[in-house]
Short mmCIF file of C-alpha atoms and ligand atoms in Angstrom, two decimals:
data_model
loop_
_atom_site.label_atom_id
_atom_site.label_comp_id
_atom_site.label_asym_id
_atom_site.label_seq_id
_atom_site.Cartn_x
_atom_site.Cartn_y
_atom_site.Cartn_z
CA MET A 1 35.66 -98.36 3.58
CA LYS A 2 32.80 -100.57 4.77
CA ASP A 3 31.70 -103.79 3.17
CA THR A 4 28.19 -102.51 2.43
CA GLY A 5 28.37 -101.51 -1.20
CA GLU A 6 29.93 -98.18 -0.20
CA VAL A 7 32.91 -97.40 -2.36
CA GLU A 8 35.05 -94.48 -3.34
CA GLY A 9 35.89 -92.95 -6.71
CA ARG A 10 33.02 -93.78 -9.03
CA MET A 11 34.43 -92.88 -12.46
CA HIS A 12 34.75 -96.09 -14.42
CA LEU A 13 38.06 -96.88 -15.97
CA HIS A 14 37.29 -96.91 -19.65
CA ASN A 15 39.98 -95.07 -21.60
CA ASN A 16 37.22 -93.21 -23.39
CA PRO A 17 34.88 -91.71 -20.76
CA TYR A 18 32.09 -91.37 -23.34
CA LEU A 19 32.00 -95.10 -24.11
CA PRO A 20 28.87 -96.72 -22.67
CA TYR A 21 28.56 -100.17 -21.15
CA PRO A 22 26.22 -102.30 -23.28
CA MET A 23 23.18 -103.37 -21.23
CA ILE A 24 20.14 -105.52 -21.93
CA ILE A 25 16.64 -104.52 -20.84
CA ARG A 26 15.55 -107.48 -18.68
CA LYS A 27 12.25 -106.13 -17.42
CA ILE A 28 9.97 -103.13 -18.03
CA ILE A 29 7.45 -102.11 -15.37
CA SER A 30 4.73 -99.58 -16.16
CA GLU A 31 4.53 -97.38 -13.08
CA ASN A 32 1.51 -95.13 -13.56
CA ALA A 33 -2.04 -95.14 -14.89
CA VAL A 34 -1.27 -93.08 -17.99
CA ASN A 35 1.75 -95.28 -18.76
CA ASP A 36 4.23 -92.45 -19.32
CA ILE A 37 6.50 -93.52 -16.44
CA LYS A 38 8.26 -96.87 -16.70
CA THR A 39 10.97 -98.61 -14.72
CA PHE A 40 13.63 -100.30 -16.83
CA GLU A 41 15.62 -103.09 -15.24
CA LEU A 42 18.95 -103.51 -17.03
CA VAL A 43 21.60 -106.22 -16.82
CA PHE A 44 25.17 -105.92 -18.09
CA LYS A 45 25.66 -107.58 -21.45
CA ASN A 46 29.27 -108.33 -20.47
CA LYS A 47 29.26 -109.82 -16.99
CA LYS A 48 32.76 -108.43 -16.27
CA ASP A 49 31.41 -104.84 -16.53
CA GLU A 50 29.14 -105.42 -13.54
CA GLY A 51 31.96 -105.16 -10.99
CA LYS A 52 33.20 -101.90 -12.52
CA PHE A 53 29.88 -100.11 -12.05
CA THR A 54 29.84 -99.37 -8.32
CA TYR A 55 27.47 -96.63 -7.21
CA MET A 56 25.73 -95.08 -4.24
CA PRO A 57 22.15 -93.77 -3.81
CA GLY A 58 21.75 -90.33 -5.39
CA GLN A 59 24.06 -90.89 -8.35
CA PHE A 60 22.96 -90.85 -11.97
CA ALA A 61 24.02 -92.39 -15.28
CA GLU A 62 23.80 -91.34 -18.91
CA VAL A 63 21.39 -93.75 -20.60
CA SER A 64 21.85 -94.03 -24.37
CA ILE A 65 19.60 -95.39 -27.07
CA TRP A 66 21.17 -96.15 -30.41
CA GLY A 67 20.15 -93.52 -32.96
CA ALA A 68 18.36 -91.30 -30.42
CA GLY A 69 21.06 -90.00 -28.05
CA GLU A 70 21.55 -90.08 -24.31
CA ALA A 71 19.95 -88.56 -21.22
CA PRO A 72 20.98 -88.31 -17.55
CA ILE A 73 18.77 -90.51 -15.37
CA GLY A 74 19.02 -91.08 -11.60
CA ILE A 75 19.72 -94.66 -10.53
CA ALA A 76 16.52 -95.97 -8.97
CA SER A 77 17.87 -99.28 -7.70
CA SER A 78 20.02 -99.54 -4.57
CA PRO A 79 23.62 -100.80 -4.60
CA THR A 80 22.38 -103.45 -2.16
CA GLN A 81 20.35 -104.94 -5.03
CA LYS A 82 23.02 -106.86 -6.89
CA GLY A 83 23.18 -107.93 -10.52
CA TYR A 84 21.02 -105.27 -12.14
CA LEU A 85 20.33 -101.54 -12.38
CA GLN A 86 16.93 -99.87 -12.47
CA PHE A 87 15.98 -96.52 -13.98
CA THR A 88 12.51 -94.99 -13.73
CA VAL A 89 11.90 -92.77 -16.71
CA LYS A 90 9.17 -90.33 -17.67
CA LYS A 91 8.51 -89.98 -21.38
CA MET A 92 9.61 -86.40 -22.15
CA GLY A 93 11.31 -86.09 -25.52
CA VAL A 94 13.59 -87.84 -28.00
CA VAL A 95 15.65 -90.16 -25.78
CA THR A 96 13.05 -90.98 -23.17
CA SER A 97 10.45 -91.71 -25.89
CA ALA A 98 12.89 -94.03 -27.66
CA LEU A 99 13.47 -95.80 -24.35
CA HIS A 100 9.73 -96.09 -23.77
CA ASN A 101 9.39 -97.65 -27.23
CA SER A 102 12.07 -100.25 -26.41
CA ASN A 103 11.22 -103.84 -25.54
CA GLU A 104 12.52 -106.38 -23.07
CA GLY A 105 15.63 -107.96 -24.62
CA ASP A 106 16.71 -104.75 -26.39
CA GLU A 107 20.20 -103.35 -25.92
CA VAL A 108 20.89 -99.85 -24.49
CA GLY A 109 24.05 -98.11 -23.24
CA ILE A 110 24.97 -96.80 -19.81
CA ARG A 111 27.85 -94.55 -18.81
CA GLY A 112 28.56 -93.63 -15.25
CA PRO A 113 27.90 -93.66 -12.39
CA TYR A 114 28.21 -89.89 -12.14
CA GLY A 115 27.74 -87.14 -9.59
CA ASN A 116 27.88 -87.15 -5.81
CA TRP A 117 25.63 -89.22 -3.57
CA PHE A 118 23.61 -88.74 -0.42
CA PRO A 119 26.29 -88.06 2.23
CA MET A 120 26.28 -91.12 4.46
CA ASP A 121 28.53 -89.42 7.03
CA LEU A 122 25.69 -86.93 7.62
CA LEU A 123 22.86 -89.46 7.48
CA GLU A 124 24.40 -92.17 9.63
CA GLU A 125 23.42 -92.06 13.30
CA SER A 126 20.73 -89.48 12.43
CA ASN A 127 16.97 -89.63 12.05
CA VAL A 128 16.46 -89.59 8.30
CA TYR A 129 13.36 -87.93 6.84
CA ILE A 130 12.94 -88.71 3.18
CA ILE A 131 10.47 -86.36 1.48
CA GLY A 132 9.58 -86.94 -2.16
CA GLY A 133 7.03 -85.93 -4.73
CA GLY A 134 6.14 -87.20 -8.18
CA PHE A 135 8.55 -89.25 -10.24
CA ALA A 136 11.58 -87.47 -8.73
CA PHE A 137 11.20 -90.07 -5.99
CA THR A 138 13.57 -92.41 -7.88
CA THR A 139 16.87 -91.80 -6.08
CA LEU A 140 15.01 -91.45 -2.77
CA ARG A 141 13.68 -94.94 -3.38
CA SER A 142 17.30 -96.06 -3.87
CA LEU A 143 18.28 -94.40 -0.58
CA THR A 144 15.32 -95.92 1.28
CA ASN A 145 16.17 -99.43 0.11
CA TYR A 146 19.84 -98.85 0.94
CA ILE A 147 19.02 -97.83 4.53
CA LEU A 148 16.50 -100.67 4.93
CA HIS A 149 19.05 -103.32 3.95
CA PRO A 150 19.85 -105.47 7.01
CA ASP A 151 23.60 -104.74 6.60
CA ASN A 152 22.95 -100.99 6.87
CA ARG A 153 19.79 -100.41 8.95
CA ASP A 154 21.56 -100.27 12.34
CA ARG A 155 23.77 -97.40 11.24
CA PHE A 156 20.77 -95.06 10.91
CA GLU A 157 18.22 -93.94 13.51
CA ASP A 158 14.51 -93.44 12.66
CA LEU A 159 13.58 -93.58 9.00
CA VAL A 160 10.50 -91.65 7.90
CA VAL A 161 9.43 -91.57 4.25
CA ILE A 162 6.84 -89.03 3.11
CA TYR A 163 5.90 -89.51 -0.52
CA GLY A 164 3.22 -87.75 -2.51
CA ALA A 165 1.78 -87.73 -6.01
CA ARG A 166 -0.93 -85.81 -7.80
CA ASP A 167 -3.44 -88.68 -7.65
CA PRO A 168 -3.39 -92.41 -6.80
CA GLY A 169 -2.69 -93.36 -10.44
CA GLU A 170 0.52 -91.29 -10.37
CA LEU A 171 2.07 -93.03 -7.35
CA ILE A 172 5.09 -94.99 -8.57
CA TYR A 173 6.54 -98.16 -6.96
CA LYS A 174 3.10 -99.16 -5.59
CA TYR A 175 4.34 -102.75 -5.12
CA GLU A 176 7.14 -101.47 -2.88
CA LEU A 177 5.03 -98.91 -1.01
CA LYS A 178 2.85 -101.81 0.10
CA GLU A 179 5.90 -103.72 1.40
CA TRP A 180 7.25 -100.63 3.16
CA SER A 181 3.89 -99.96 4.82
CA GLU A 182 4.19 -103.37 6.49
CA ASN A 183 7.86 -102.91 7.42
CA GLU A 184 8.46 -101.88 11.02
CA ASN A 185 11.89 -100.47 10.13
CA LEU A 186 10.39 -97.32 8.66
CA ASP A 187 7.39 -95.01 8.97
CA LEU A 188 5.77 -94.45 5.62
CA VAL A 189 3.32 -91.64 4.88
CA VAL A 190 1.82 -91.69 1.38
CA THR A 191 -0.31 -88.79 0.26
CA VAL A 192 -2.07 -87.68 -2.91
CA ASP A 193 -3.18 -84.17 -3.82
CA LYS A 194 -6.61 -85.55 -4.59
CA GLY A 195 -7.87 -89.09 -3.99
CA ASP A 196 -10.39 -91.04 -6.06
CA GLU A 197 -13.37 -93.13 -4.92
CA ASN A 198 -11.07 -96.04 -3.91
CA TRP A 199 -8.50 -93.95 -2.04
CA THR A 200 -8.53 -94.40 1.74
CA GLY A 201 -5.14 -92.85 2.50
CA ARG A 202 -3.98 -89.30 3.24
CA GLU A 203 -4.86 -86.37 1.02
CA GLY A 204 -2.88 -83.14 0.88
CA TYR A 205 0.18 -81.55 -0.68
CA VAL A 206 3.55 -82.82 0.50
CA PRO A 207 4.59 -79.56 2.29
CA THR A 208 1.28 -79.60 4.21
CA ILE A 209 1.81 -83.21 5.26
CA VAL A 210 5.40 -82.42 6.33
CA LYS A 211 4.01 -79.67 8.53
CA GLU A 212 1.29 -81.93 9.96
CA GLU A 213 3.84 -84.62 10.80
CA GLN A 214 5.72 -82.13 13.02
CA LEU A 215 9.12 -83.62 12.21
CA SER A 216 11.62 -82.88 14.94
CA PRO A 217 14.90 -81.37 13.72
CA GLU A 218 16.77 -82.93 16.63
CA ASN A 219 19.56 -85.13 15.29
CA ALA A 220 17.74 -85.26 11.97
CA VAL A 221 18.46 -84.79 8.28
CA ALA A 222 15.75 -84.07 5.69
CA VAL A 223 16.30 -85.27 2.13
CA VAL A 224 13.94 -83.59 -0.31
CA CYS A 225 13.37 -84.34 -4.02
CA GLY A 226 10.39 -83.37 -6.09
CA PRO A 227 8.94 -80.88 -8.52
CA PRO A 228 10.12 -77.26 -8.04
CA ILE A 229 6.78 -76.16 -6.57
CA MET A 230 6.97 -78.87 -3.90
CA ILE A 231 10.57 -77.99 -3.07
CA LYS A 232 9.70 -74.28 -2.88
CA PHE A 233 7.04 -74.85 -0.24
CA THR A 234 8.77 -77.68 1.66
CA PHE A 235 12.00 -75.79 2.46
CA PRO A 236 10.23 -73.07 4.51
CA VAL A 237 8.31 -75.71 6.49
CA LEU A 238 11.56 -77.46 7.42
CA LEU A 239 13.37 -74.20 8.23
CA GLU A 240 10.46 -73.05 10.38
CA ALA A 241 10.52 -76.40 12.18
CA GLY A 242 14.14 -75.64 13.09
CA PHE A 243 16.11 -77.74 10.59
CA SER A 244 19.57 -76.31 10.05
CA PRO A 245 20.28 -75.35 6.37
CA ASP A 246 23.18 -77.78 6.25
CA ARG A 247 20.92 -80.68 7.28
CA ILE A 248 18.44 -80.24 4.43
CA LEU A 249 19.49 -82.00 1.21
CA ASN A 250 18.14 -81.59 -2.30
CA SER A 251 18.99 -83.17 -5.66
CA LEU A 252 18.99 -80.78 -8.64
CA GLU A 253 17.87 -81.84 -12.12
CA MET A 254 19.73 -79.40 -14.37
CA ARG A 255 20.09 -79.71 -18.10
CA MET A 256 23.19 -81.81 -18.68
CA LYS A 257 25.13 -83.14 -21.59
CA CYS A 258 28.48 -84.77 -20.86
CA GLY A 259 27.83 -85.62 -17.20
CA ILE A 260 31.55 -85.42 -16.41
CA GLY A 261 32.36 -81.72 -16.02
CA LYS A 262 33.64 -81.11 -19.55
CA CYS A 263 30.95 -79.33 -21.58
CA GLY A 264 29.83 -76.52 -19.20
CA ARG A 265 26.16 -77.21 -19.88
CA CYS A 266 25.14 -77.64 -16.27
CA ASN A 267 27.08 -75.04 -14.36
CA ILE A 268 25.51 -72.72 -11.78
CA GLY A 269 28.07 -70.07 -10.90
CA SER A 270 31.28 -71.96 -10.21
CA LYS A 271 29.53 -75.31 -9.54
CA TYR A 272 29.03 -78.07 -12.06
CA VAL A 273 25.82 -79.84 -11.13
CA CYS A 274 27.02 -83.04 -12.83
CA LYS A 275 30.25 -83.20 -10.80
CA ASP A 276 29.80 -81.11 -7.65
CA GLY A 277 26.15 -82.26 -7.42
CA PRO A 278 23.47 -83.15 -8.16
CA ILE A 279 23.02 -83.26 -4.36
CA PHE A 280 23.46 -80.00 -2.46
CA THR A 281 22.52 -78.85 1.02
CA TYR A 282 20.05 -76.00 1.37
CA ALA A 283 22.97 -73.96 2.75
CA GLN A 284 24.98 -74.57 -0.45
CA LEU A 285 21.99 -73.69 -2.64
CA GLN A 286 21.72 -70.32 -0.87
CA GLU A 287 25.28 -69.50 -1.90
CA MET A 288 24.64 -70.29 -5.57
CA PRO A 289 23.05 -67.94 -8.17
CA LYS A 290 19.33 -68.73 -8.49
CA GLU A 291 19.62 -70.37 -11.92
CA TYR A 292 18.14 -73.72 -10.97
C1 FAD B 301 20.85 -85.72 -12.53
C2 FAD B 301 19.58 -85.97 -13.29
C3 FAD B 301 18.77 -87.03 -12.97
C4 FAD B 301 17.58 -87.27 -13.68
N1 FAD B 301 16.84 -88.34 -13.33
C5 FAD B 301 15.74 -88.64 -14.05
C6 FAD B 301 14.99 -89.81 -13.75
O1 FAD B 301 15.29 -90.57 -12.81
N2 FAD B 301 13.90 -90.07 -14.51
C7 FAD B 301 13.53 -89.24 -15.56
O2 FAD B 301 12.54 -89.56 -16.23
N3 FAD B 301 14.21 -88.13 -15.85
C8 FAD B 301 15.31 -87.80 -15.13
N4 FAD B 301 16.02 -86.67 -15.43
C9 FAD B 301 15.53 -85.76 -16.50
C10 FAD B 301 15.91 -86.30 -17.85
O3 FAD B 301 17.31 -86.27 -18.00
C11 FAD B 301 15.28 -85.46 -18.97
O4 FAD B 301 13.88 -85.53 -18.90
C12 FAD B 301 15.77 -86.02 -20.29
O5 FAD B 301 17.05 -85.49 -20.53
C13 FAD B 301 14.89 -85.74 -21.42
O6 FAD B 301 15.55 -86.25 -22.55
P1 FAD B 301 14.77 -86.41 -23.90
O7 FAD B 301 15.77 -86.60 -25.00
O8 FAD B 301 13.73 -87.46 -23.76
O9 FAD B 301 14.05 -85.02 -24.02
P2 FAD B 301 14.39 -83.77 -24.98
O10 FAD B 301 14.01 -84.18 -26.36
O11 FAD B 301 15.78 -83.31 -24.75
O12 FAD B 301 13.37 -82.70 -24.38
C14 FAD B 301 11.99 -82.94 -24.33
C15 FAD B 301 11.26 -81.83 -23.54
O13 FAD B 301 11.59 -81.95 -22.15
C16 FAD B 301 12.22 -80.76 -21.71
N5 FAD B 301 13.30 -81.16 -20.84
C17 FAD B 301 14.39 -81.90 -21.18
N6 FAD B 301 15.18 -82.10 -20.10
C18 FAD B 301 14.55 -81.50 -19.04
C19 FAD B 301 14.85 -81.35 -17.66
N7 FAD B 301 15.97 -81.87 -17.09
N8 FAD B 301 13.99 -80.66 -16.87
C20 FAD B 301 12.87 -80.11 -17.42
N9 FAD B 301 12.53 -80.23 -18.73
C21 FAD B 301 13.36 -80.89 -19.53
C22 FAD B 301 12.68 -80.03 -22.94
O14 FAD B 301 12.72 -78.62 -22.75
C23 FAD B 301 11.64 -80.43 -23.95
O15 FAD B 301 10.48 -79.62 -23.79
C24 FAD B 301 17.19 -86.40 -14.74
C25 FAD B 301 18.02 -85.30 -15.07
C26 FAD B 301 19.18 -85.10 -14.35
C27 FAD B 301 20.06 -83.95 -14.74
S1 FES B 302 27.00 -81.81 -18.01
FE1 FES B 302 28.83 -81.25 -19.04
S2 FES B 302 29.83 -80.05 -17.52
FE2 FES B 302 28.10 -80.84 -16.46
#
């Protein structure tokens, strides 16, 4: 085990696995123009819980709001960012609306971390191409910040991040995209489907941009997260470029309930997305029934 935040065995040691850690909302950042995507920065109410919650990029947690319920949300911060957790949440229904109506200083619950994480044994010593669209970029943002950390950067080869949104107002983490664009440790390509009068950057759908970038499959791994339509058209571009199916990764967002392999809500064939996933290679996805 390396001293980089990488740890084994993520299940926390509460006797009752459904018992959440109490957390306080320290900061809320509105991420998009229509204000239906917000990043919540949470700190542990009980400092001693902090050391028990060790996670890796790609994992998720069940976020609970008293009186509303809980929802699985990918962890948007990186384990290299100590002392807090971040979740970027789109207002969808009961739980996410209740979270959006919360204020800084309010208490919420977190159980986890759950699921597998981006396989570092595959990514290390490889060129890493991170390809994201929309607000599914959250765990890719975690992975990017993890790789960029000075303790980790040398273990990876080239880092390319391609990130797209519908329009400039929908791009999340704008403050960080600006920093990354000035960082020589990665190549960042930001694109929007359609720009506005102030937009001077790239325009085009993510799969088109991936094709234009002519990513070489040599010693490379592609990590893809985004809306189903983006995924559907990005996979063929990567396969055509020569990427091997076991070097294309994708994170599934299935309906989940327990998050710990008990309720059967998330299974696809014999796989439980909450436990065996949410991250699968393209090769694994081909072996699973097309229920996702
Ligand atoms: C592993 C994982 C990671 C996730 N990460 C994030 C994240 O980082 N940020 C984020 O905002 N969301 C994320 N989600 C999705 C999030 O869990 C759902 O949007 C959430 O459960 C909605 O809860 P709710 O109570 O607000 O909505 P509900 O009241 O349960 O539903 C509201 C509406 O949204 C639809 N809906 C609910 N869940 C989903 C879903 N998973 N996919 C498509 N439609 C759905 C329902 O059909 C309904 O129309 C993730 C899901 C998984 C499984
Ligand atoms: S969410 Fe309950 S088994 Fe996966």
